Amino acid sequence: MSSDTRLELRQLRYFTAVAEEKHFGRAAIRLHMTQPPLSQAIAALEEMLGTPLFLRTKRSVALTPAGEALLPEAQRILQQAAALPDLARRAASGASGLLSLSFISTADYSILPPLLQRFRARYPQVQIDLREATTDIQLEDLMQGKIDAGLLLPPLQDKAAAVLDYRPVLSEPLIAALPAGAVRGRDAVALKSLRELPLIIFPRRISPAFHDTILSCFRDAGVTPHIGQEAIQMQTIVGLVSAGMGMALVPQSVSNLKRPGVDYRRLSDPTPEIQTGLAWRRDSQSTVLRAFLELLEPSA
């Protein structure tokens, strides 16, 4: 076969019909054509490939070894070609494709699982690439177009706000994560009663607003906390609390992270709500992203 020769779907369709029917006449009827042009087309295909595909007698048609090898590949190609229009329609509607989504660790204990479950149920053909990352890394990845969307902590800095859209998806109170036995009873605790415990907290460079919100809770309660440890992952913070190295203020959903030696308590002090939201590039043309955003609508 010459290098500039190209097989056509029509030729594969003719070949497959004859191979499956094992009869040129029945294959011609199936293809809504007469037998002579079908025979001519098969002969031309064999000449193109440089090998016979069928063993012909007056009463039967059988595949040669070359025909046997070609048949499953021809069937596969025809099936894929038949699926292309539907694939294009699903891609255009956001029903198939790839969604690259980053998330902060706290989202894994709250909004992320049900959101993914709903999206998977509605769009099972979409591939989801999940990446856990802190808010600062997510914002850089979003601005560079490395991810489609991110579940992160607001607010967006001016540079990010110029190119990103944002939508809140969850608001929840802060609670205390304490070493087991640090306080008695099961009631809400006051921050003043925890003043002797070192504070384990997110570094300010990772999430300035979240860091400052935690410290403002202590300031409003008239307490100056002693920062004993910083950690960038919520699992690490809770692990340090479990090891008795101090206490932490965490979003309420983190209480879903069960660790031996950790006692989660409501706070009796007034505390601000911690918001988690979704950010994405304003200029994104992704139909899959648009489909994902629809899940955040009140009526979705």
Coordinates of C-alpha atoms in Angstrom, one line a residue:
M1 CA 0.0 0.0 0.0
S2 CA 1.5 3.4 -1.0
S3 CA 2.2 6.0 1.6
D4 CA -0.4 8.3 0.3
T5 CA -3.2 5.7 0.2
R6 CA -6.0 6.3 2.7
L7 CA -8.7 3.9 3.8
E8 CA -12.2 5.3 3.9
L9 CA -14.9 4.4 6.3
R10 CA -17.1 3.4 3.4
Q11 CA -14.6 0.7 2.4
L12 CA -14.4 -0.7 5.9
R13 CA -18.2 -0.7 6.0
Y14 CA -18.4 -2.7 2.8
F15 CA -15.8 -5.1 4.0
T16 CA -17.4 -5.6 7.4
A17 CA -20.8 -6.3 5.9
V18 CA -19.5 -9.0 3.5
A19 CA -17.4 -10.5 6.4
E20 CA -20.4 -10.6 8.8
E21 CA -22.9 -11.8 6.2
K22 CA -20.5 -14.2 4.5
H23 CA -22.4 -13.5 1.3
F24 CA -22.1 -10.7 -1.2
G25 CA -25.8 -10.7 -2.1
R26 CA -27.0 -10.4 1.5
A27 CA -24.3 -7.8 2.2
A28 CA -25.5 -5.7 -0.8
I29 CA -29.1 -5.8 0.5
R30 CA -27.9 -4.8 4.0
L31 CA -26.0 -1.9 2.4
H32 CA -28.9 -0.8 0.2
M33 CA -26.9 -1.3 -3.0
T34 CA -26.5 -3.8 -5.8
Q35 CA -24.0 -6.6 -5.8
P36 CA -21.7 -5.6 -8.7
P37 CA -20.5 -2.3 -7.3
L38 CA -20.0 -4.0 -3.9
S39 CA -17.9 -6.7 -5.5
Q40 CA -15.9 -4.0 -7.3
A41 CA -15.4 -2.0 -4.1
I42 CA -14.1 -5.1 -2.3
A43 CA -11.7 -5.9 -5.2
A44 CA -10.4 -2.4 -5.1
L45 CA -9.8 -2.6 -1.4
E46 CA -7.9 -5.8 -1.8
E47 CA -5.8 -4.3 -4.5
M48 CA -5.1 -1.2 -2.2
L49 CA -4.0 -3.5 0.7
G50 CA -2.1 -5.8 -1.6
T51 CA -3.7 -9.0 -0.3
P52 CA -6.9 -11.0 -0.7
L53 CA -9.4 -10.6 2.1
F54 CA -11.9 -13.2 1.0
L55 CA -11.8 -16.7 -0.4
R56 CA -14.6 -16.9 -2.9
T57 CA -16.4 -19.9 -4.4
K58 CA -19.7 -20.0 -6.2
R59 CA -21.4 -21.1 -3.0
S60 CA -19.5 -19.5 -0.2
V61 CA -17.3 -16.6 1.0
A62 CA -14.7 -17.0 3.7
L63 CA -12.1 -14.7 5.2
T64 CA -8.4 -15.1 4.5
P65 CA -6.0 -14.8 7.4
A66 CA -5.6 -11.1 6.4
G67 CA -9.4 -10.7 6.4
E68 CA -9.6 -12.3 9.8
A69 CA -7.0 -9.9 11.2
L70 CA -8.7 -6.9 9.6
L71 CA -12.3 -7.6 10.7
P72 CA -12.1 -6.8 14.5
E73 CA -10.1 -3.6 13.8
A74 CA -12.6 -2.5 11.1
Q75 CA -15.5 -3.2 13.5
R76 CA -13.8 -1.2 16.2
I77 CA -13.1 1.8 13.9
L78 CA -16.7 1.8 12.7
Q79 CA -18.1 1.7 16.2
Q80 CA -15.9 4.6 17.2
A81 CA -16.9 6.6 14.2
A82 CA -20.6 6.0 14.9
A83 CA -20.1 7.3 18.4
L84 CA -18.3 10.5 17.3
P85 CA -21.5 12.7 16.8
D86 CA -22.8 11.8 20.3
L87 CA -19.3 12.4 21.8
A88 CA -19.3 15.9 20.2
R89 CA -22.8 16.7 21.5
R90 CA -21.9 15.5 25.0
A91 CA -18.7 17.5 25.0
A92 CA -20.5 20.6 23.8
S93 CA -23.1 20.2 26.6
G94 CA -20.4 19.5 29.3
A95 CA -21.6 15.9 29.7
S96 CA -18.1 14.6 28.8
G97 CA -14.5 15.8 29.1
L98 CA -12.1 16.6 31.9
L99 CA -12.6 18.8 35.0
S100 CA -9.5 19.7 37.0
L101 CA -10.6 20.7 40.5
S102 CA -8.4 21.7 43.5
F103 CA -9.6 21.8 47.0
I104 CA -8.5 22.8 50.5
S105 CA -8.3 20.0 53.1
T106 CA -11.4 21.2 55.0
A107 CA -13.6 20.8 51.9
D108 CA -12.8 17.1 52.0
Y109 CA -14.8 16.9 55.2
S110 CA -17.7 19.1 54.1
I111 CA -18.8 20.2 50.7
L112 CA -16.6 18.2 48.3
P113 CA -18.0 14.6 48.7
P114 CA -21.7 15.5 48.2
L115 CA -20.8 17.9 45.4
L116 CA -18.8 15.2 43.6
Q117 CA -21.5 12.7 44.1
R118 CA -24.1 14.9 42.5
F119 CA -21.9 15.8 39.6
R120 CA -20.9 12.1 39.0
A121 CA -24.5 11.1 39.0
R122 CA -25.5 13.7 36.4
Y123 CA -22.3 13.5 34.3
P124 CA -20.8 10.0 34.6
Q125 CA -18.7 10.4 31.5
V126 CA -16.7 13.4 32.8
Q127 CA -13.2 12.6 34.1
I128 CA -12.4 14.5 37.3
D129 CA -8.8 15.4 38.2
L130 CA -8.7 16.2 42.0
R131 CA -5.8 17.9 43.7
E132 CA -5.6 18.9 47.3
A133 CA -3.8 22.3 47.6
T134 CA -3.8 25.3 49.9
T135 CA -5.5 28.5 48.9
D136 CA -2.4 30.3 47.8
I137 CA -1.3 27.5 45.5
Q138 CA -4.8 27.2 44.0
L139 CA -4.9 30.9 43.2
E140 CA -1.6 30.7 41.3
D141 CA -2.7 27.6 39.5
L142 CA -6.0 29.3 38.5
M143 CA -4.3 32.4 37.2
Q144 CA -1.9 30.3 35.2
G145 CA -4.7 28.2 33.8
K146 CA -3.4 24.9 35.3
I147 CA -6.8 24.0 36.9
D148 CA -10.4 24.7 36.0
A149 CA -11.7 25.6 39.5
G150 CA -10.7 25.5 43.1
L151 CA -12.5 25.2 46.5
L152 CA -10.7 27.7 48.6
L153 CA -10.8 30.3 51.4
P154 CA -11.7 33.8 50.5
P155 CA -11.0 36.6 50.0
L156 CA -9.4 36.8 46.6
Q157 CA -6.5 39.2 46.4
D158 CA -6.7 42.1 43.9
K159 CA -4.5 40.4 41.4
A160 CA -6.6 37.2 41.5
A161 CA -10.0 39.0 41.7
A162 CA -9.1 40.7 38.4
V163 CA -9.2 37.4 36.4
L164 CA -11.2 35.1 38.6
D165 CA -14.9 34.7 39.6
Y166 CA -15.9 33.5 43.0
R167 CA -19.0 31.9 44.5
P168 CA -19.5 31.0 48.2
V169 CA -20.6 27.4 48.7
L170 CA -20.4 26.9 52.5
S171 CA -20.4 28.9 55.7
E172 CA -19.7 27.3 59.1
P173 CA -18.6 28.4 62.6
L174 CA -15.2 27.8 64.2
I175 CA -15.0 25.2 66.9
A176 CA -12.2 24.1 69.3
A177 CA -10.1 21.0 68.7
L178 CA -8.7 20.1 72.1
P179 CA -6.5 17.3 73.4
A180 CA -8.7 14.7 75.1
G181 CA -9.1 15.5 78.8
A182 CA -8.1 19.1 78.5
V183 CA -11.5 20.3 79.8
R184 CA -14.2 18.5 81.6
G185 CA -17.8 18.0 80.6
R186 CA -19.3 18.2 77.1
D187 CA -20.5 21.8 77.2
A188 CA -19.3 24.7 75.0
V189 CA -16.0 26.2 76.1
A190 CA -14.8 29.7 76.5
L191 CA -11.5 30.8 75.0
K192 CA -10.4 32.2 78.3
S193 CA -10.5 28.8 79.8
L194 CA -8.1 27.6 77.1
R195 CA -5.4 30.3 77.6
E196 CA -2.8 27.9 78.9
L197 CA -2.9 25.6 75.9
P198 CA -0.5 26.4 73.0
L199 CA -2.3 27.3 69.8
I200 CA -1.7 25.3 66.6
I201 CA -2.5 27.4 63.6
F202 CA -2.2 27.9 59.8
P203 CA 0.8 30.0 58.8
R204 CA -0.3 33.5 57.8
R205 CA 1.5 33.3 54.5
I206 CA -0.7 30.4 53.4
S207 CA -4.1 32.0 54.2
P208 CA -3.8 35.5 55.8
A209 CA -7.5 36.0 56.3
F210 CA -8.1 32.6 58.0
H211 CA -5.0 33.1 60.2
D212 CA -6.1 36.6 61.2
T213 CA -9.7 35.5 61.9
I214 CA -8.5 32.9 64.4
L215 CA -6.3 35.4 66.2
S216 CA -9.1 38.0 66.2
C217 CA -11.3 35.4 68.1
F218 CA -8.7 35.3 70.9
R219 CA -8.3 39.1 70.9
D220 CA -12.0 39.7 71.2
A221 CA -12.1 37.3 74.1
G222 CA -9.3 39.2 75.8
V223 CA -6.8 36.4 75.4
T224 CA -3.3 36.5 74.0
P225 CA -2.6 33.0 72.6
H226 CA 0.8 31.4 72.6
I227 CA 1.5 30.0 69.2
G228 CA 3.1 26.7 69.7
Q229 CA 3.1 25.2 66.2
E230 CA 2.2 26.1 62.7
A231 CA 1.0 23.5 60.1
I232 CA -0.4 23.9 56.5
Q233 CA -2.7 20.9 56.4
M234 CA -5.8 20.4 58.6
Q235 CA -5.0 16.7 59.0
T236 CA -1.6 17.7 60.5
I237 CA -3.1 20.3 62.8
V238 CA -5.6 17.7 64.2
G239 CA -2.8 15.2 64.4
L240 CA -0.7 17.6 66.5
V241 CA -3.8 18.2 68.8
S242 CA -4.1 14.4 69.1
A243 CA -0.5 14.2 70.2
G244 CA -1.2 16.7 73.0
M245 CA 0.9 19.5 71.6
G246 CA -1.8 22.2 71.8
M247 CA -5.3 23.2 70.7
A248 CA -6.7 24.6 67.5
L249 CA -9.7 26.5 66.1
V250 CA -11.0 24.7 63.1
P251 CA -14.1 24.9 60.9
Q252 CA -17.0 22.8 62.3
S253 CA -16.8 20.3 59.4
V254 CA -13.3 19.2 60.6
S255 CA -15.1 17.4 63.4
N256 CA -15.9 14.8 60.8
L257 CA -12.2 13.9 60.9
K258 CA -12.2 11.5 63.8
R259 CA -8.8 11.1 65.6
P260 CA -8.2 9.4 68.9
G261 CA -7.2 11.9 71.6
V262 CA -9.1 14.8 70.0
D263 CA -12.1 16.5 71.7
Y264 CA -14.1 18.8 69.5
R265 CA -16.1 21.5 71.4
R266 CA -18.4 24.4 70.5
L267 CA -17.2 27.8 71.6
S268 CA -19.3 29.9 73.9
D269 CA -17.6 33.1 72.6
P270 CA -19.0 34.8 69.5
T271 CA -17.1 33.5 66.5
P272 CA -17.2 34.5 62.8
E273 CA -18.4 32.2 60.1
I274 CA -15.7 30.6 58.0
Q275 CA -16.6 30.6 54.3
T276 CA -15.5 28.2 51.6
G277 CA -16.1 29.1 48.0
L278 CA -15.4 28.1 44.4
A279 CA -13.1 30.2 42.2
W280 CA -12.6 29.9 38.5
R281 CA -11.2 31.9 35.6
R282 CA -13.7 34.4 34.3
D283 CA -12.6 33.8 30.7
S284 CA -12.9 30.0 30.9
Q285 CA -14.6 28.4 27.8
S286 CA -14.9 25.0 29.5
T287 CA -18.4 23.5 29.0
V288 CA -17.6 20.9 31.7
L289 CA -16.9 23.8 34.1
R290 CA -20.2 25.4 33.2
A291 CA -22.0 22.1 34.0
F292 CA -20.2 22.0 37.3
L293 CA -21.2 25.5 38.2
E294 CA -24.8 24.6 37.6
L295 CA -24.7 22.3 40.6
L296 CA -24.0 25.4 42.8
E297 CA -27.3 27.1 41.7
P298 CA -30.0 27.0 44.3
S299 CA -32.3 25.1 42.0
A300 CA -29.7 22.5 40.9

